[in-house]
Short mmCIF file of C-alpha atoms in Angstrom, two decimals:
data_model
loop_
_atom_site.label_atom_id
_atom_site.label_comp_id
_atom_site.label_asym_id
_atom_site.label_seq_id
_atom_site.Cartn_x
_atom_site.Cartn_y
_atom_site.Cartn_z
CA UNK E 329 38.24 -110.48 14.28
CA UNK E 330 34.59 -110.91 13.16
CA UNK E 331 33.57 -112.11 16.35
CA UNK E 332 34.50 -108.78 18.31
CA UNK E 333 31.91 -106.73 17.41
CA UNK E 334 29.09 -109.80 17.92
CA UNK E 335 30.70 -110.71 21.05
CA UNK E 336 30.94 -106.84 22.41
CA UNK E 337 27.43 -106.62 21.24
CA UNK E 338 26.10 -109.02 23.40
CA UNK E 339 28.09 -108.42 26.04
CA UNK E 340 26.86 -104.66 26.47
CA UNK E 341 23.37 -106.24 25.63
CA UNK E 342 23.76 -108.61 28.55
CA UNK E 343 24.73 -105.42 30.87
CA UNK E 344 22.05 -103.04 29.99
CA UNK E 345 19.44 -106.03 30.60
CA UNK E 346 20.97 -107.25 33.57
CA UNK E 347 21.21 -102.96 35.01
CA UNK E 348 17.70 -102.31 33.55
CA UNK E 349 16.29 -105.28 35.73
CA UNK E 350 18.20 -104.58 39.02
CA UNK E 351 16.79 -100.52 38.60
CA UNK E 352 12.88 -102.04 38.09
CA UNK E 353 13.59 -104.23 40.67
CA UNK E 354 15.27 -102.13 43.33
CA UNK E 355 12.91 -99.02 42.54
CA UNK E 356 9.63 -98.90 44.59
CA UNK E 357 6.65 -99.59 41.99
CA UNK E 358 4.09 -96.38 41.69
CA UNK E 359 0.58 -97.51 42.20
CA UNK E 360 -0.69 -95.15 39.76
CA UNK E 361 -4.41 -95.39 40.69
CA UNK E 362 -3.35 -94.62 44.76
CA UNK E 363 -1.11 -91.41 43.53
CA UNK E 364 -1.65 -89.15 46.79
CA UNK E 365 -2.30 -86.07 46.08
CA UNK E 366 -0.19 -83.35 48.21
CA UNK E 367 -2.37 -81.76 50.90
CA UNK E 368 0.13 -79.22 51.42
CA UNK E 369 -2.67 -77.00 49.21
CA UNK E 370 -5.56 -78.62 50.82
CA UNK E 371 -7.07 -76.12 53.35
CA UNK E 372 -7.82 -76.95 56.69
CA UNK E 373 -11.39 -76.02 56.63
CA UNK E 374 -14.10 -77.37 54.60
CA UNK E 375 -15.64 -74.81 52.37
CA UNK E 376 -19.56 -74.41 52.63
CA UNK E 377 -21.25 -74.87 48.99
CA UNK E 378 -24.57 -76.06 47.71
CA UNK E 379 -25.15 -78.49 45.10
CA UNK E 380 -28.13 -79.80 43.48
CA UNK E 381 -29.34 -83.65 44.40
CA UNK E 382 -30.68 -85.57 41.77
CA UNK E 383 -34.41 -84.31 42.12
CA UNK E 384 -32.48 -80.75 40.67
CA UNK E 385 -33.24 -79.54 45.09
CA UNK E 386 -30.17 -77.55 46.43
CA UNK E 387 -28.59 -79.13 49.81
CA UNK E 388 -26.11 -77.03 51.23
CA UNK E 389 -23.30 -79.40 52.88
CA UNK E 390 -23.84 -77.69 55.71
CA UNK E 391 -26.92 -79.40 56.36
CA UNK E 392 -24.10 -82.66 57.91
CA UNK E 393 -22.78 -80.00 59.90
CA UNK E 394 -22.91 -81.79 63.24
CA UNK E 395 -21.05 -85.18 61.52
CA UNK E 396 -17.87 -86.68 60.73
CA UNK E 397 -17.93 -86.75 56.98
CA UNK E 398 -16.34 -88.57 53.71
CA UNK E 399 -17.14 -86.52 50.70
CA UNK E 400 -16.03 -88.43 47.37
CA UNK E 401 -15.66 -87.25 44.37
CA UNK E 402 -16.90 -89.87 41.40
CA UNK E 403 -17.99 -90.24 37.90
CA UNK E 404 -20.26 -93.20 36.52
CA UNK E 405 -17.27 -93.16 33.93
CA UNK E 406 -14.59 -94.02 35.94
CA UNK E 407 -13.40 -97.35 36.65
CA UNK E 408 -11.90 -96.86 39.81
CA UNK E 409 -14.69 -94.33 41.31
CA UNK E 410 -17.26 -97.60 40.71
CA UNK E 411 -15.05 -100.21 42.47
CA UNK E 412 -14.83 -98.37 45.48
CA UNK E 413 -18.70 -97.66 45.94
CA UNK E 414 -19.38 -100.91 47.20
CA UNK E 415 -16.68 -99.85 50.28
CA UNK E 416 -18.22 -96.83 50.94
CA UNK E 417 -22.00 -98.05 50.92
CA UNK E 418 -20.72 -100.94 53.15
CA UNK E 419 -19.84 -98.18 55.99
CA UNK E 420 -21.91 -95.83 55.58
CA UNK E 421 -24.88 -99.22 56.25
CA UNK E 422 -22.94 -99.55 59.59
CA UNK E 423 -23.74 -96.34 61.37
CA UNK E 424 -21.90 -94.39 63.19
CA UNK E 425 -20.59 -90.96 63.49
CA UNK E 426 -19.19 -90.81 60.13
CA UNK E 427 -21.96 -89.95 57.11
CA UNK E 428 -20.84 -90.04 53.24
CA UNK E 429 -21.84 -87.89 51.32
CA UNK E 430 -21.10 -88.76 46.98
CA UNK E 431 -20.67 -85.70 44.40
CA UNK E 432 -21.20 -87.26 40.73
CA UNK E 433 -18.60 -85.06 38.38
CA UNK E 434 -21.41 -86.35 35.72
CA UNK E 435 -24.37 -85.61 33.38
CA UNK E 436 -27.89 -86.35 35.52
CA UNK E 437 -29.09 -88.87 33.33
CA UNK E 438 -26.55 -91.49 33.91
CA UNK E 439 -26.10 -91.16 37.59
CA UNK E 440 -29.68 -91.31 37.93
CA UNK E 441 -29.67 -94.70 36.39
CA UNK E 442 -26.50 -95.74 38.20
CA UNK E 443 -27.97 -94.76 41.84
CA UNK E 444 -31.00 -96.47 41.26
CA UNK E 445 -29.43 -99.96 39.43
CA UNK E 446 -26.51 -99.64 42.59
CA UNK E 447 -29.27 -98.60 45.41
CA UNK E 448 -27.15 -96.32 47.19
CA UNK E 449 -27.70 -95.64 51.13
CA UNK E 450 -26.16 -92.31 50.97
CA UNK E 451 -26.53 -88.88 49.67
CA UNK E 452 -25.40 -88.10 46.06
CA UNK E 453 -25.08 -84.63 44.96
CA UNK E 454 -24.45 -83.68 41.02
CA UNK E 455 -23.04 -81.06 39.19
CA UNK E 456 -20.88 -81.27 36.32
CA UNK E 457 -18.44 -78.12 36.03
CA UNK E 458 -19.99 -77.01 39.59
CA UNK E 459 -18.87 -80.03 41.11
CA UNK E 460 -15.35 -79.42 39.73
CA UNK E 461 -15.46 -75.82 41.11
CA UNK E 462 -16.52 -77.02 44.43
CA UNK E 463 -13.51 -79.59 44.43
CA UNK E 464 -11.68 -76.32 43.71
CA UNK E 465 -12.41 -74.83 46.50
CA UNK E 466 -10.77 -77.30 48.58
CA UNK E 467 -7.37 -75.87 47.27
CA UNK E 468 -6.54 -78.83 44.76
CA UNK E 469 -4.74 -77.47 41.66
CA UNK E 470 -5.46 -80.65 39.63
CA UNK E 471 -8.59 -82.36 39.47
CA UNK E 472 -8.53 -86.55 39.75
CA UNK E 473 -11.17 -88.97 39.94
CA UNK E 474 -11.49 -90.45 42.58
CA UNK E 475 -11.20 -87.86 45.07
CA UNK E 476 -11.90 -88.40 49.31
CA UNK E 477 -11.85 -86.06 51.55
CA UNK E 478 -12.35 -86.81 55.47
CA UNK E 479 -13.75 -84.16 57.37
CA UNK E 480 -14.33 -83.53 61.54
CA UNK E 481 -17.66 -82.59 62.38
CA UNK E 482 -15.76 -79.85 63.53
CA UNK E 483 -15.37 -78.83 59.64
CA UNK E 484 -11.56 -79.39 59.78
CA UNK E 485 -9.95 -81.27 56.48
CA UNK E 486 -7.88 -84.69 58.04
CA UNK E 487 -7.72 -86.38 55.36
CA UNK E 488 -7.44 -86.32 51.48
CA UNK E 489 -7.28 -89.06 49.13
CA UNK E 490 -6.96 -89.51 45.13
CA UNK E 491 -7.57 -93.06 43.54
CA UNK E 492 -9.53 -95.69 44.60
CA UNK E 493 -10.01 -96.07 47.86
CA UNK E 494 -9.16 -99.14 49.19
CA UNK E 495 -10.80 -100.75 52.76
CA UNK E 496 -6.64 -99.71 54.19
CA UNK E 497 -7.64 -95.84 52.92
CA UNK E 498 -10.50 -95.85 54.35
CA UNK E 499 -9.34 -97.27 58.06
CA UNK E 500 -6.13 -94.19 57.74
CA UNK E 501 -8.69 -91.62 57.34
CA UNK E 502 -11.32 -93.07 59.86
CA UNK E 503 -8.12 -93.15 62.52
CA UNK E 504 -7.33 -89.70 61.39
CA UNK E 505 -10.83 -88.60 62.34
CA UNK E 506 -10.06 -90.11 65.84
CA UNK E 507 -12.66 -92.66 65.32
#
């Protein structure tokens, strides 16, 4: 009779293991650095704003109005915002139609340092709290790091991403901007 309880104990062991591994395995993993964020809130058109470059000169984002455009949202901080930089300055160094444009949710001093150490080929605007306000105005609720957008020259919204962009991310949103 002492073996009951040890034997029913390993039995129900052996079942909770054997259920907990056929959930984890059957259940898609979450990539939790590729979360998409719902557009349904996005808006369809880009907002105009003006943010300061990192001479402190305000450029108006209107001033790409004639071009396709990827506008990413980074931080020197974040992990994920620095691995994809290297993706972005490889396209925007092939030409084309599309021009990307980089807002730095960050303190001047560091992105200064990281844009000249990285020797970006593309525009980087700045703005700490004004650079969350402007990601605002594209109708997210909840602000991310990373954050893509991919925008017609037209000024329509195609595209949003939140995570690291990945070379596959990148291709969806170019196809999205018919290109």
């Amino acid at each position: 009779m002492k073996h009951v309880p040890t034997i029913s104990t390993i039995f129900l062991s052996c079942l909770a293991l054997t259920l907990y591994v056929g959930y984890r395995t059957l259940t898609p993993m979450i990539d939790e650095d590729n979360i998409p964020i719902q557009t349904s809130n996005i808006i369809k058109s880009m907002p105009d704003f003006t943010l300061n470059d990192i001479d402190g000169n305000p450029i108006s984002i209107s001033r790409w109005k004639d071009k396709h455009l990827i506008i990413n949202f980074w931080a020197t901080w974040c992990a994920p915002c620095l691995r994809e930089i290297p993706l972005l300055k490889d396209h925007q160094s092939q030409g084309g139609p599309t021009q990307v444009i980089g807002i730095a949710v960050d303190r001047l001093e560091p992105v200064k340092a990281f844009i000249e150490e990285m020797d970006f080929n593309y525009p980087i605007l700045i703005g700490q709290t004004d650079a969350i306000e402007v990601a605002k105005t594209f109708g997210i609720n909840i602000f991310a790091l990373p954050l893509t957008f991919f925008i017609t020259k037209d000024g329509l919204i195609v595209d949003s991403h939140v995570g690291e962009l990945l070379p596959l991310d990148l291709e969806l949103g170019l196809k999205k901007l018919d290109l």
